[in-house]
Coordinates of C-alpha atoms in Angstrom, one line a residue:
Chain A
M1 CA -8.7 -9.2 -6.4
K2 CA -5.7 -7.2 -7.6
E3 CA -2.4 -8.9 -8.4
I4 CA 1.1 -7.4 -8.4
R5 CA 4.3 -8.9 -9.8
I6 CA 7.6 -7.4 -8.7
H7 CA 10.8 -7.9 -10.7
G8 CA 14.2 -7.2 -9.1
R9 CA 17.6 -8.5 -8.6
G10 CA 18.8 -10.5 -5.5
G11 CA 19.7 -8.0 -2.8
Q12 CA 17.4 -5.2 -4.0
G13 CA 14.7 -6.1 -1.5
S14 CA 12.0 -7.2 -3.9
V15 CA 10.6 -9.6 -1.3
T16 CA 10.7 -6.9 1.4
A17 CA 8.8 -4.6 -1.0
A18 CA 6.1 -7.2 -1.5
E19 CA 5.9 -7.7 2.3
L20 CA 5.6 -3.9 2.9
L21 CA 2.8 -3.6 0.3
A22 CA 1.0 -6.5 2.0
V23 CA 1.3 -5.0 5.4
A24 CA 0.2 -1.6 4.3
A25 CA -2.8 -2.8 2.3
F26 CA -3.9 -4.8 5.3
E27 CA -3.7 -1.7 7.4
D28 CA -5.9 0.0 4.8
G29 CA -8.6 -2.7 5.4
K30 CA -7.8 -5.1 2.5
Y31 CA -6.7 -8.7 2.8
S32 CA -3.3 -9.3 1.4
Q33 CA -0.7 -12.0 0.6
A34 CA 2.9 -11.6 -0.4
F35 CA 5.4 -14.3 -1.4
P36 CA 8.6 -14.7 -3.3
A37 CA 9.1 -16.8 -6.4
F38 CA 11.3 -19.0 -4.4
G39 CA 14.5 -18.8 -6.3
V40 CA 17.9 -19.9 -5.1
E41 CA 18.7 -16.4 -3.9
R42 CA 22.0 -15.0 -5.2
R43 CA 23.0 -11.4 -5.2
G44 CA 22.3 -9.8 -8.6
A45 CA 20.2 -12.7 -10.0
P46 CA 16.7 -11.9 -11.3
V47 CA 14.2 -12.3 -8.5
T48 CA 10.4 -12.2 -8.6
A49 CA 7.9 -11.5 -5.8
F50 CA 4.1 -11.5 -5.8
V51 CA 1.4 -9.6 -4.0
R52 CA -2.3 -10.2 -3.9
L53 CA -4.9 -7.7 -2.5
N54 CA -8.5 -8.5 -2.0
D55 CA -11.6 -7.4 -0.1
K56 CA -12.0 -10.9 1.3
P57 CA -9.5 -13.5 2.7
I58 CA -7.2 -14.8 -0.1
R59 CA -7.0 -18.6 -0.6
L60 CA -5.3 -18.8 -4.0
R61 CA -1.7 -20.1 -3.7
S62 CA -0.5 -20.2 -7.3
Q63 CA 2.0 -17.7 -8.7
I64 CA 0.7 -14.7 -10.6
Y65 CA 0.5 -15.1 -14.4
E66 CA -1.8 -12.1 -15.3
P67 CA -0.8 -9.3 -13.0
D68 CA -2.8 -6.1 -12.8
Y69 CA 0.4 -4.3 -12.0
V70 CA 4.1 -4.9 -12.5
I71 CA 7.0 -3.2 -10.7
V72 CA 10.5 -3.4 -12.2
Q73 CA 13.2 -2.4 -9.7
D74 CA 16.0 -2.6 -12.2
A75 CA 15.5 -1.5 -15.8
T76 CA 18.3 -3.8 -17.0
L77 CA 15.9 -6.6 -16.3
V78 CA 13.8 -5.6 -19.2
D79 CA 16.4 -7.1 -21.6
V80 CA 16.7 -10.3 -19.5
V81 CA 13.1 -11.1 -18.3
N82 CA 9.8 -10.7 -20.1
V83 CA 8.5 -8.2 -17.4
A84 CA 5.3 -7.6 -19.5
A85 CA 4.3 -11.3 -19.6
G86 CA 0.6 -11.6 -19.0
A87 CA 0.2 -8.0 -17.9
K88 CA -3.4 -6.9 -18.0
P89 CA -4.1 -4.2 -20.6
D90 CA -5.8 -1.8 -18.2
G91 CA -3.0 -2.0 -15.7
F92 CA 0.5 -0.6 -15.6
I93 CA 4.2 -1.5 -15.6
L94 CA 6.2 0.7 -13.2
I95 CA 9.9 0.8 -14.1
N96 CA 12.8 2.3 -12.1
T97 CA 14.7 4.2 -14.7
E98 CA 15.9 7.7 -15.6
K99 CA 14.4 7.1 -19.1
S100 CA 11.0 8.0 -20.4
P101 CA 8.1 5.5 -20.7
E102 CA 8.3 5.9 -24.5
S103 CA 11.9 4.5 -24.6
F104 CA 10.6 1.1 -23.6
I105 CA 9.3 -1.1 -26.4
L106 CA 7.4 -3.8 -24.6
N107 CA 4.9 -6.2 -26.0
T108 CA 2.0 -5.1 -23.9
K109 CA -1.1 -3.0 -23.8
A110 CA -0.5 -2.1 -20.2
Q111 CA 0.6 1.5 -19.6
I112 CA 4.3 2.0 -18.9
K113 CA 5.2 4.4 -16.0
T114 CA 8.7 5.4 -15.1
L115 CA 10.4 6.9 -12.1
D116 CA 14.1 7.5 -11.3
A117 CA 13.8 5.8 -8.0
T118 CA 17.6 5.4 -7.8
K119 CA 18.2 9.1 -7.9
L120 CA 15.5 9.7 -5.4
A121 CA 17.1 7.1 -3.1
M122 CA 20.5 8.7 -3.4
D123 CA 19.1 12.2 -2.8
I124 CA 16.9 11.3 0.2
I125 CA 18.2 8.0 1.7
G126 CA 21.8 8.3 0.6
K127 CA 21.9 4.7 -0.6
P128 CA 20.7 3.2 -3.9
I129 CA 17.9 1.3 -2.1
V130 CA 14.8 1.6 -4.2
N131 CA 12.3 -1.0 -2.9
T132 CA 10.5 1.3 -0.4
I133 CA 10.4 4.2 -2.9
L134 CA 8.8 1.9 -5.5
A135 CA 6.2 0.8 -3.0
G136 CA 5.4 4.5 -2.5
A137 CA 5.4 5.1 -6.2
F138 CA 3.0 2.1 -6.7
A139 CA 0.7 3.6 -4.1
G140 CA 0.8 6.9 -6.0
V141 CA 0.1 5.4 -9.5
S142 CA -2.5 2.9 -8.4
G143 CA -4.3 4.8 -5.6
L144 CA -4.8 1.4 -4.0
I145 CA -2.8 2.0 -0.8
R146 CA -2.5 5.1 1.3
P147 CA 1.1 6.4 1.5
E148 CA 0.7 6.7 5.3
S149 CA 0.2 2.9 5.5
I150 CA 3.3 2.2 3.6
K151 CA 5.3 4.7 5.7
N152 CA 3.9 3.0 8.9
A153 CA 4.9 -0.4 7.6
V154 CA 8.4 0.8 6.8
M155 CA 8.7 2.5 10.2
E156 CA 7.6 -0.7 11.9
R157 CA 10.1 -2.8 10.0
F158 CA 13.0 -0.3 10.2
P159 CA 12.5 1.9 13.3
G160 CA 14.6 5.1 13.8
K161 CA 16.5 7.2 11.3
V162 CA 16.5 4.5 8.5
G163 CA 12.8 4.3 8.7
E164 CA 12.4 8.1 8.7
K165 CA 14.5 8.6 5.6
N166 CA 12.6 5.9 3.8
A167 CA 9.3 7.4 4.9
A168 CA 10.4 10.8 3.4
A169 CA 11.4 9.1 0.2
I170 CA 8.1 7.2 0.0
Q171 CA 6.1 10.4 0.3
A172 CA 8.3 12.1 -2.4
A173 CA 7.7 9.1 -4.8
Y174 CA 4.0 9.0 -3.9
D175 CA 3.6 12.7 -4.7
L176 CA 5.5 12.5 -8.0
M177 CA 3.5 9.5 -9.2
E178 CA 0.1 10.6 -7.9
A179 CA 0.4 13.7 -10.1
Q180 CA 0.6 11.3 -13.1
R181 CA -2.3 9.1 -12.1
Chain B
M1 CA -11.4 -11.0 13.9
R2 CA -9.5 -8.7 11.5
K3 CA -8.7 -6.5 14.4
S4 CA -6.4 -9.1 16.1
M5 CA -4.7 -10.0 12.8
V6 CA -1.2 -9.1 11.8
V7 CA 0.6 -9.7 8.5
V8 CA 3.6 -11.9 9.3
E9 CA 5.6 -14.6 7.6
G10 CA 4.3 -18.1 7.9
S11 CA 7.4 -19.3 9.6
Y12 CA 7.1 -16.6 12.3
A13 CA 3.5 -17.5 13.0
V14 CA 4.5 -21.1 13.5
A15 CA 7.5 -20.2 15.7
H16 CA 5.2 -17.9 17.8
A17 CA 2.7 -20.8 18.1
V18 CA 5.5 -23.0 19.4
K19 CA 6.6 -20.3 21.9
V20 CA 3.1 -20.1 23.5
C21 CA 3.1 -23.9 23.8
K22 CA 6.0 -23.5 26.2
P23 CA 8.3 -26.4 25.1
N24 CA 11.1 -27.2 27.6
V25 CA 13.6 -28.4 25.0
I26 CA 14.0 -27.4 21.3
S27 CA 16.6 -29.0 19.1
A28 CA 16.9 -28.5 15.4
Y29 CA 19.3 -28.2 12.5
P30 CA 18.7 -25.4 10.0
I31 CA 17.7 -26.4 6.5
T32 CA 15.9 -24.6 3.7
P33 CA 12.9 -23.9 3.8
Q34 CA 12.5 -24.6 7.5
T35 CA 15.3 -22.1 8.5
H36 CA 13.1 -19.1 9.4
I37 CA 11.1 -21.1 12.0
V38 CA 14.2 -22.2 13.9
E39 CA 15.9 -18.8 13.5
D40 CA 12.8 -17.1 15.1
L41 CA 12.8 -19.7 17.9
A42 CA 16.5 -19.3 18.6
Q43 CA 15.9 -15.5 18.8
F44 CA 13.0 -16.0 21.2
A45 CA 15.2 -18.2 23.4
A46 CA 18.2 -15.9 23.2
D47 CA 15.9 -12.9 24.1
G48 CA 14.6 -14.7 27.2
E49 CA 11.1 -14.8 25.8
M50 CA 11.0 -18.6 26.2
N51 CA 12.0 -20.5 29.3
C52 CA 13.5 -23.4 27.3
E53 CA 16.7 -25.2 26.5
Y54 CA 17.6 -24.5 22.8
M55 CA 20.1 -27.2 21.8
N56 CA 22.4 -26.5 18.9
V57 CA 23.3 -29.8 17.2
E58 CA 25.4 -30.9 14.2
S59 CA 22.7 -32.8 12.3
E60 CA 19.0 -33.7 12.2
F61 CA 19.9 -37.1 13.5
S62 CA 21.3 -35.5 16.6
A63 CA 18.3 -33.1 16.9
I64 CA 15.7 -35.9 17.1
S65 CA 18.0 -38.0 19.2
A66 CA 18.4 -35.2 21.7
L67 CA 14.6 -34.8 21.9
I68 CA 14.1 -38.5 22.4
G69 CA 16.2 -38.2 25.5
A70 CA 14.6 -35.0 26.7
S71 CA 11.1 -36.3 26.0
A72 CA 11.8 -39.5 27.9
A73 CA 12.9 -37.3 30.8
G74 CA 9.5 -35.7 30.8
A75 CA 10.2 -32.5 28.8
R76 CA 7.8 -31.0 26.2
T77 CA 9.9 -31.0 23.1
Y78 CA 9.9 -29.4 19.6
S79 CA 11.8 -29.7 16.4
S80 CA 11.4 -28.7 12.8
T81 CA 12.9 -30.0 9.6
T82 CA 12.4 -30.8 6.0
S83 CA 13.4 -33.0 3.1
Q84 CA 16.9 -34.6 3.6
G85 CA 16.9 -33.5 7.2
L86 CA 13.7 -35.6 7.8
A87 CA 15.2 -38.4 5.9
L88 CA 18.3 -38.3 8.1
M89 CA 16.0 -38.6 11.1
H90 CA 14.3 -41.7 9.7
E91 CA 15.8 -44.3 12.0
A92 CA 15.2 -42.3 15.2
L93 CA 11.6 -41.5 14.2
F94 CA 10.7 -45.2 14.9
N95 CA 12.4 -44.9 18.3
A96 CA 10.4 -41.8 19.2
S97 CA 7.1 -43.5 18.4
G98 CA 8.1 -46.9 19.8
M99 CA 9.1 -45.3 23.1
R100 CA 5.8 -43.5 23.0
L101 CA 7.3 -40.0 23.2
P102 CA 5.0 -37.1 22.3
I103 CA 7.5 -35.0 20.4
V104 CA 5.9 -32.4 18.1
M105 CA 7.7 -31.5 14.9
T106 CA 6.9 -29.1 12.1
V107 CA 7.8 -30.6 8.7
V108 CA 8.2 -27.8 6.2
N109 CA 7.5 -30.0 3.1
R110 CA 10.1 -30.1 0.4
A111 CA 11.3 -32.4 -2.4
L112 CA 14.0 -35.0 -1.9
S113 CA 17.3 -35.2 -3.7
A114 CA 18.7 -36.2 -6.2
P115 CA 18.6 -34.0 -8.2
I116 CA 18.9 -31.3 -5.5
N117 CA 15.7 -29.3 -5.3
I118 CA 14.8 -27.0 -2.4
W119 CA 11.2 -26.5 -3.4
N120 CA 7.9 -27.8 -2.2
D121 CA 6.3 -31.2 -2.5
Q122 CA 5.3 -33.7 0.1
Q123 CA 7.6 -36.7 -0.7
D124 CA 9.5 -36.1 2.6
S125 CA 6.7 -36.6 5.1
I126 CA 4.9 -39.1 3.0
S127 CA 8.1 -41.2 3.0
Q128 CA 7.9 -41.3 6.8
R129 CA 4.3 -42.6 6.7
D130 CA 5.0 -45.9 8.5
T131 CA 7.2 -44.5 11.3
G132 CA 4.3 -44.4 13.7
W133 CA 4.0 -40.6 13.8
I134 CA 0.7 -38.7 13.6
Q135 CA 0.7 -36.5 10.5
L136 CA -1.6 -33.6 9.9
Y137 CA -1.4 -31.3 6.8
A138 CA -2.1 -27.6 7.0
E139 CA -4.0 -25.6 4.4
D140 CA -2.9 -22.1 5.3
V141 CA -0.6 -20.3 7.7
Q142 CA -3.2 -19.9 10.4
E143 CA -3.9 -23.6 10.4
A144 CA -0.2 -24.5 10.5
A145 CA 0.2 -22.3 13.5
D146 CA -3.0 -23.5 15.2
M147 CA -2.0 -27.1 14.6
T148 CA 0.9 -26.8 17.0
P149 CA -1.1 -26.7 20.3
Q150 CA -3.6 -29.1 18.9
L151 CA -0.9 -31.6 18.2
Y152 CA 0.7 -31.2 21.7
K153 CA -2.7 -31.8 23.2
L154 CA -3.2 -34.9 21.0
A155 CA 0.3 -36.3 21.3
E156 CA 0.5 -35.9 25.1
N157 CA -2.9 -37.5 25.7
E158 CA -2.2 -40.3 28.1
D159 CA -4.1 -42.8 25.9
I160 CA -2.2 -41.7 22.8
L161 CA 1.4 -40.8 23.7
L162 CA 2.7 -40.7 20.1
P163 CA 4.9 -38.2 18.3
A164 CA 3.3 -35.9 15.8
M165 CA 4.2 -34.0 12.6
S166 CA 2.6 -30.8 11.6
C167 CA 3.1 -30.6 7.8
M168 CA 3.1 -27.3 6.0
D169 CA 4.1 -26.7 2.4
G170 CA 7.6 -25.3 2.1
F171 CA 7.9 -21.7 0.7
I172 CA 4.2 -21.6 -0.2
L173 CA 3.2 -21.4 3.5
S174 CA 6.6 -21.0 5.3
H175 CA 7.6 -17.9 3.3
V176 CA 4.2 -16.2 2.6
Y177 CA 3.2 -13.0 4.4
E178 CA -0.5 -13.0 5.1
P179 CA -2.8 -11.9 7.9
V180 CA -2.9 -14.2 10.9
I181 CA -3.9 -14.2 14.5
L182 CA -0.8 -14.9 16.6
L183 CA -1.8 -17.5 19.2
E184 CA -2.6 -15.8 22.5
Q185 CA -0.7 -17.0 25.5
S186 CA -3.7 -16.9 27.8
L187 CA -5.9 -18.9 25.5
T188 CA -3.1 -21.4 24.9
D189 CA -2.6 -21.9 28.6
E190 CA -6.3 -22.6 28.9
F191 CA -6.4 -25.0 25.9
L192 CA -3.1 -26.9 26.5
P193 CA -2.5 -28.4 30.0
A194 CA 1.0 -28.9 31.3
Y195 CA 2.8 -32.1 30.3
N196 CA 3.1 -34.4 33.3
P197 CA 3.9 -37.9 32.0
E198 CA 3.4 -40.9 34.3
F199 CA 6.7 -42.5 33.3
V200 CA 9.9 -40.5 33.0
L201 CA 13.6 -41.1 33.1
D202 CA 14.6 -40.3 36.6
P203 CA 17.8 -41.4 38.4
K204 CA 15.8 -41.7 41.7
N205 CA 13.4 -44.1 40.1
P206 CA 15.4 -45.9 37.3
M207 CA 13.5 -47.5 34.4
S208 CA 14.3 -48.3 30.7
F209 CA 12.5 -47.0 27.7
G210 CA 12.5 -49.0 24.4
A211 CA 15.0 -51.5 25.8
F212 CA 14.3 -55.0 24.4
A213 CA 11.3 -57.0 23.3
D214 CA 11.7 -60.6 22.1
P215 CA 9.2 -62.4 19.8
S216 CA 7.0 -63.1 22.8
T217 CA 6.2 -59.4 23.4
Y218 CA 7.3 -57.3 20.3
T219 CA 4.0 -57.7 18.4
E220 CA 2.0 -56.3 21.4
F221 CA 4.2 -53.2 21.5
R222 CA 3.4 -52.6 17.9
Y223 CA -0.3 -53.4 18.4
K224 CA -0.4 -50.8 21.2
Q225 CA 1.0 -48.2 19.0
E226 CA -1.7 -49.0 16.5
K227 CA -4.3 -48.9 19.2
A228 CA -3.1 -45.4 20.3
M229 CA -3.5 -44.3 16.7
G230 CA -7.0 -45.5 16.9
V231 CA -7.6 -43.3 20.0
A232 CA -6.0 -40.4 18.1
L233 CA -8.5 -40.9 15.3
G234 CA -11.3 -40.1 17.7
K235 CA -9.5 -37.3 19.5
I236 CA -8.4 -35.3 16.5
E237 CA -12.0 -34.1 15.9
E238 CA -12.6 -33.6 19.6
I239 CA -9.5 -31.5 20.0
A240 CA -10.4 -29.5 16.9
N241 CA -13.7 -28.7 18.5
E242 CA -12.2 -27.8 21.8
F243 CA -9.8 -25.5 19.9
K244 CA -12.8 -23.9 18.2
D245 CA -14.5 -23.3 21.6
I246 CA -11.5 -21.5 23.0
Y247 CA -10.0 -19.7 19.9
G248 CA -13.0 -19.6 17.6
R249 CA -11.2 -21.3 14.6
Y250 CA -11.9 -24.6 13.0
Y251 CA -10.4 -26.4 9.9
G252 CA -12.0 -29.7 10.1
G253 CA -10.9 -32.6 12.3
L254 CA -9.8 -35.6 10.3
I255 CA -11.2 -34.3 7.0
D256 CA -13.2 -31.3 5.9
G257 CA -15.6 -30.9 3.1
Y258 CA -16.2 -27.9 0.8
V259 CA -19.5 -27.9 -1.1
L260 CA -19.2 -31.7 -0.9
D261 CA -22.6 -33.1 -0.1
D262 CA -24.2 -32.9 -3.6
A263 CA -20.9 -33.0 -5.6
E264 CA -20.6 -35.6 -8.4
I265 CA -16.9 -34.9 -8.9
V266 CA -14.9 -34.8 -5.7
I267 CA -11.3 -33.6 -5.5
M268 CA -9.2 -34.9 -2.6
A269 CA -6.0 -33.2 -1.6
M270 CA -3.7 -32.3 1.4
G271 CA -1.9 -29.0 2.2
S272 CA -1.8 -25.6 0.6
V273 CA -3.3 -26.5 -2.7
I274 CA -6.6 -26.7 -0.9
G275 CA -7.1 -22.9 -1.2
T276 CA -6.5 -22.9 -5.0
I277 CA -8.9 -25.8 -5.3
K278 CA -11.6 -23.9 -3.4
D279 CA -11.2 -20.9 -5.7
T280 CA -11.5 -23.1 -8.7
I281 CA -14.6 -24.8 -7.3
D282 CA -16.3 -21.5 -6.7
V283 CA -15.8 -20.6 -10.4
L284 CA -17.0 -24.0 -11.6
R285 CA -20.0 -24.0 -9.3
S286 CA -21.1 -20.6 -10.6
E287 CA -21.0 -22.3 -14.1
G288 CA -23.3 -25.0 -12.9
E289 CA -20.7 -27.8 -12.4
S290 CA -21.2 -30.3 -9.7
V291 CA -17.7 -30.3 -8.1
G292 CA -16.7 -30.5 -4.4
L293 CA -13.6 -30.8 -2.3
L294 CA -12.7 -33.3 0.4
K295 CA -9.7 -32.0 2.3
V296 CA -7.7 -34.7 4.1
R297 CA -6.2 -33.1 7.2
S298 CA -5.1 -36.3 9.0
F299 CA -3.0 -38.7 6.9
R300 CA -1.9 -40.7 10.0
P301 CA -4.1 -41.8 11.5
F302 CA -5.8 -42.4 8.2
P303 CA -9.6 -41.5 8.5
R304 CA -10.9 -44.5 6.6
D305 CA -14.5 -44.4 7.9
A306 CA -14.8 -40.7 7.6
I307 CA -13.6 -40.8 4.0
R308 CA -15.9 -43.7 3.1
A309 CA -18.9 -41.7 4.5
A310 CA -17.8 -38.5 2.7
L311 CA -17.5 -40.2 -0.7
K312 CA -20.9 -42.0 -0.6
N313 CA -22.6 -39.8 -3.1
A314 CA -19.5 -39.1 -5.4
K315 CA -19.6 -40.3 -9.0
V316 CA -15.9 -39.7 -9.6
V317 CA -13.0 -39.0 -7.2
I318 CA -9.8 -37.2 -8.1
T319 CA -6.8 -37.5 -5.8
L320 CA -3.9 -35.0 -5.9
D321 CA -0.5 -36.2 -4.7
K322 CA 2.6 -34.1 -4.3
N323 CA 4.5 -37.4 -4.0
I324 CA 5.0 -40.6 -6.0
S325 CA 5.7 -44.2 -5.1
I326 CA 8.1 -44.9 -7.9
G327 CA 7.4 -48.3 -9.3
K328 CA 3.6 -48.0 -8.7
N329 CA 3.1 -44.7 -10.7
E330 CA 0.8 -43.5 -7.9
G331 CA 0.8 -41.1 -5.0
A332 CA 0.1 -42.1 -1.5
L333 CA -3.3 -40.5 -1.1
C334 CA -4.5 -42.2 -4.3
T335 CA -3.4 -45.6 -3.0
E336 CA -5.0 -45.1 0.4
V337 CA -8.3 -43.8 -0.9
K338 CA -8.6 -46.7 -3.3
A339 CA -7.8 -49.2 -0.6
C340 CA -10.3 -47.8 1.8
L341 CA -13.1 -48.0 -0.7
Y342 CA -12.5 -51.6 -1.8
N343 CA -14.5 -53.4 0.9
T344 CA -17.5 -51.1 0.5
D345 CA -20.3 -50.5 -1.9
T346 CA -18.8 -47.1 -2.9
R347 CA -16.7 -48.5 -5.8
V348 CA -16.5 -45.1 -7.4
P349 CA -13.7 -44.5 -10.0
V350 CA -10.6 -43.0 -8.4
I351 CA -8.2 -41.1 -10.7
G352 CA -4.8 -40.4 -9.2
F353 CA -3.0 -37.2 -10.4
M354 CA 0.5 -36.5 -9.3
L355 CA 1.5 -32.8 -9.6
G356 CA 3.4 -30.0 -8.0
H357 CA 6.5 -32.0 -7.5
G358 CA 9.8 -30.1 -6.8
G359 CA 7.9 -26.8 -6.6
R360 CA 6.1 -26.9 -9.9
D361 CA 3.3 -24.4 -9.6
I362 CA -0.4 -25.4 -9.5
P363 CA -2.5 -22.8 -11.1
I364 CA -6.3 -22.8 -11.3
S365 CA -6.1 -23.8 -15.0
M366 CA -4.5 -27.1 -13.9
I367 CA -7.3 -27.9 -11.5
K368 CA -9.8 -27.2 -14.2
K369 CA -8.0 -29.5 -16.6
L370 CA -8.1 -32.3 -14.1
I371 CA -11.8 -31.9 -13.5
N372 CA -12.4 -32.0 -17.2
K373 CA -10.5 -35.3 -17.3
A374 CA -12.7 -36.6 -14.6
K375 CA -15.8 -35.9 -16.7
L376 CA -14.4 -38.2 -19.4
V377 CA -15.0 -41.1 -17.1
E378 CA -18.7 -41.1 -18.1
K379 CA -17.6 -41.7 -21.7
G380 CA -15.5 -44.6 -20.6
I381 CA -12.1 -42.7 -20.8
F382 CA -10.4 -43.5 -17.6
V383 CA -6.8 -43.1 -16.5
E384 CA -5.7 -45.0 -13.4
S385 CA -3.0 -42.6 -12.3
E386 CA -0.7 -40.2 -14.1
Y387 CA 1.5 -37.1 -13.8
A388 CA -0.8 -34.2 -14.4
D389 CA 1.8 -31.5 -15.1
L390 CA 4.4 -33.4 -17.0
R391 CA 6.4 -31.3 -19.5
E392 CA 6.1 -33.3 -22.7
D393 CA 9.1 -31.6 -24.2
L394 CA 11.3 -33.1 -21.5
A395 CA 9.5 -36.4 -21.0

């Protein structure tokens, strides 16, 4: 079983990102589970969402304490939340930032990966919506999910132009991060 | 089976299950974490996907009152609520059962105020234990969805005619996305017959429901409700099997065991924590521990005989309760399990653990800790009942 923890801020679509990863992974033949960390949702407040992927049906219902992978949608969260908490040493922490991985001093053995998802979002989607891009980037770094499946999940959820722009951004993020795998 | 699965939110799967049961009248008041179920149903109704009256009301009390009227007029009815909303329905819940109206309601389990807490425990439905409603508890999203037609079939049985609650853990099941099979309309039509009650409110043939019973007859009305619960006790397993024949899925009837038969330590629980317990048991079994699970699916009617039989070989029983009877320092499952064993030879020690209140997470490490405590019974260290996940720094 692989476990993913997503950190974001209310309004950034962390829960949607988790949902998209679960839908895409299922299309790829895995069983999946996505759920929010049940906060009292307020725009801008730190939000956590979780994803589990497995070859067999998932029964475990607890939150995720030792994630294989962490996705950070907003780099300012690094100062507020211990995003590295429990992160497995052979996994990675993917941060949306224009900075380099070396500029983050986190108490973890997990590899730090960075991507300027906000810039990519502005360039391709025209809005600073990074959740779908980070889902694509996650697929690129981890190799766990096919980019086509994430694009299909997004197109299903947001049909038409919005979905198409997001799909293009997902592919771009996937290509950038796959090169670093 | 994978082929027909889709990844959807738990609330959507339940709303869809309600839709294929073709209720005539839905009335509900939105409250977290039930909201998504009634939003989805309101959408189905607005889009013309359901031929049903969707009544907007100003409170949960009105929602259940509207359904009491509609059900008495012969409609198949549905509502969903949680926590304070269920508490507000309390008075009318007795009317629904006393008038023998087979209303089906999904309770998305949540803690009660004060202090305000929107997260999961089961204090809300447990507090309605004696209202005369059938109560089943779901382990996962598929079971919560599948329970809906099962409960209609059960509640509407002419020898039962009692309202029923399908209980699913708030957020943990209502807000999770996981693969499920959305209930097929054709299979549901085959499984669930139309509701044609013998007695209905009808101006052409006037009659009164729940009017008045003085001391010479009141007891017998109550006795007949109890008798109907007794019929339900037998029917739950039967209906679960009929469901299995048509849909191919089964979750147990009244109870369900998991590596139970040879287990020395038996954990008993209700709801979504069952999955976490199964994963814990798999680990412990691989380490040679003799641990099993007894899932309680039906809390009302309470499956006394089935539980007695299932616990025959147990050396220690642990009960998990997401509720507390304050003043007894015990959860309801613990109390009931102890009581049902008293007049038998199975006088096995029962340890009651309360945990997961107000949304406190239950990890595998917690289940392991409780099993380790159960092992201390052999050494004579026995706790009657306690909070398992108390924060000592705040207590």
